[in-house]
Phi, psi and omega in degrees: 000136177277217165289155138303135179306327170218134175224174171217109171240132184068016201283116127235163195268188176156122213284343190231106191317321209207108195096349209247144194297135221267135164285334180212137164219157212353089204273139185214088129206191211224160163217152173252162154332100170073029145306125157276115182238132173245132160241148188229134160174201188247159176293178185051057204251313190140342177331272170334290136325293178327284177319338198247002157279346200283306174297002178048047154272354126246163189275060153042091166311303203234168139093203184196114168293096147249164171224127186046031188088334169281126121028066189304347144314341188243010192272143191302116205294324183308322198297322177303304185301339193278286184348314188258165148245098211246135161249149184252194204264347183238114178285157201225105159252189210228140198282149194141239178206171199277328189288356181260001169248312185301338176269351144300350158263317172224129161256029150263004197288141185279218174284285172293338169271002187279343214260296169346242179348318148303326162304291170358303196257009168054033189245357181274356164283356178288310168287015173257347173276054189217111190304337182249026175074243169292301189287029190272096183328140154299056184297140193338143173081315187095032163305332183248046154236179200253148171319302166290341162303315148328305173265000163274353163276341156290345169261334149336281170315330165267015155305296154328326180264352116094345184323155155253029135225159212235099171262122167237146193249101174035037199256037112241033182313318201254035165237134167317152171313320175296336195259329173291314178292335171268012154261343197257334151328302173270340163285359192271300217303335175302130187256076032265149185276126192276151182302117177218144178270124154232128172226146208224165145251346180278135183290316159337299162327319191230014181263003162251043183274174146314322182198124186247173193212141201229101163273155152189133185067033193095328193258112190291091178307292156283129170198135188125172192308153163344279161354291178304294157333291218280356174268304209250340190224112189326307193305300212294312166312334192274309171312309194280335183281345196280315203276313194230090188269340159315281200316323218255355132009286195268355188278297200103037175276143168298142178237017179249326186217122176300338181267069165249167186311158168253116191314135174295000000 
């Protein structure tokens, strides 16, 4: 077997080097190449930061981020940003028209490839309800789009921008469950399939990933399926029971307290 495409070894974090309370503490995994990865946890568990070291928009207090074997403090910076695709958890357009945001990810991106991505990203019926289409202005901000409209044009554009690995940081929060599952559809179907993170509080969201990582309080309580979670790890049972309390009910999972038994 070879390296793995990403690892975080020995990695914690702290937003201030000397004193300051450390956000991730000693994170140790890999990902392969075009692996669907779910992280989960409640807030302020480390999510976010965790994802936002693999493009090293922060730097590793401690421990060490490759990518391809390489060091992402050492990593080329363009070459790294291109590399990634970030969507962040407050989607952001930019005033102008949708086709001028969306070529903010590449602006050599063709016709078909602005239409991908718009497939992808369940964002091409917005622009067919749209009179000028593609060419349908923008208002600052994107005011005059819906939350969820929004963020599905924002993971369009870092479609457009085509990275191999792909982050989306709770960057579907304002999409209904149906739709979120035909994002999640159409991103495994990409060719070649890019390394891709979702991070989430719903379980829905992250519970047909390959593979999940269940922070808290910095510290990865969990890893591995669905499945696998609800048998083995306290949060991630507490988290699906608080959300789906029929389903984990008919399970016997506690939906009140992660130290509760662990279903059999």
């Amino acid at each position: 077997m070879g390296r793995p495409f990403i690892s975080l070894e020995n990695v914690s974090f702290s937003y201030e080097e000397e004193g300051g309370k450390q956000v991730l503490k000693n994170i140790n995994l890999q990902f392969e190449k075009g692996s669907f990865t779910a992280i989960l946890g409640h807030n302020g568990s480390g999510k976010s930061t965790l994802v936002n070291l693999v493009p090293n928009f922060y730097s590793a207090t401690k421990g060490q981020v490759l990518i391809d074997g390489v060091n992402a403090d050492e990593y080329d910076r363009a070459a790294l940003l291109s590399a990634v695709s970030v969507v962040p958890q407050k989607a952001v357009l930019f005033e102008g028209t949708i086709r001028s945001n969306l070529l903010m990810g590449n602006p050599n991106a063709s016709e078909a490839e602005l239409f991908a991505a718009l497939e992808t990203a369940q964002a091409a019926e917005i622009v067919c309800t749209k009179p000028n289409g593609i060419d349908e202005p923008v208002l600052r901000g994107g005011s005059n789009f819906s939350g969820g409209q929004k963020q599905r044009l924002s993971i369009a554009r870092a479609l457009v921008h085509g990275g191999r690995i792909l982050i989306l940081d709770d960057s579907a929060s304002a999409l209904d469950f149906a739709t979120d599952a035909k994002l999640r559809a159409a991103i495994r179907k990409l060719s070649p399939a890019p390394t891709t993170f979702i991070v989430s509080q719903r379980a829905a969201s992250v519970m047909f990933a390959d593979f999940i990582i269940v922070l808290d309080e910095g510290r990865a309580v969990g890893q591995g399926t669905h499945e696998e979670l609800l048998r083995n790890c306290a949060v991630y049972r507490e988290i699906y029971a608080s959300q789906f309390p029929d389903e984990a009910a008919k399970l016997s999972i506690p939906n009140n307290t992660p130290e509760g038994d662990a279903a059999k």
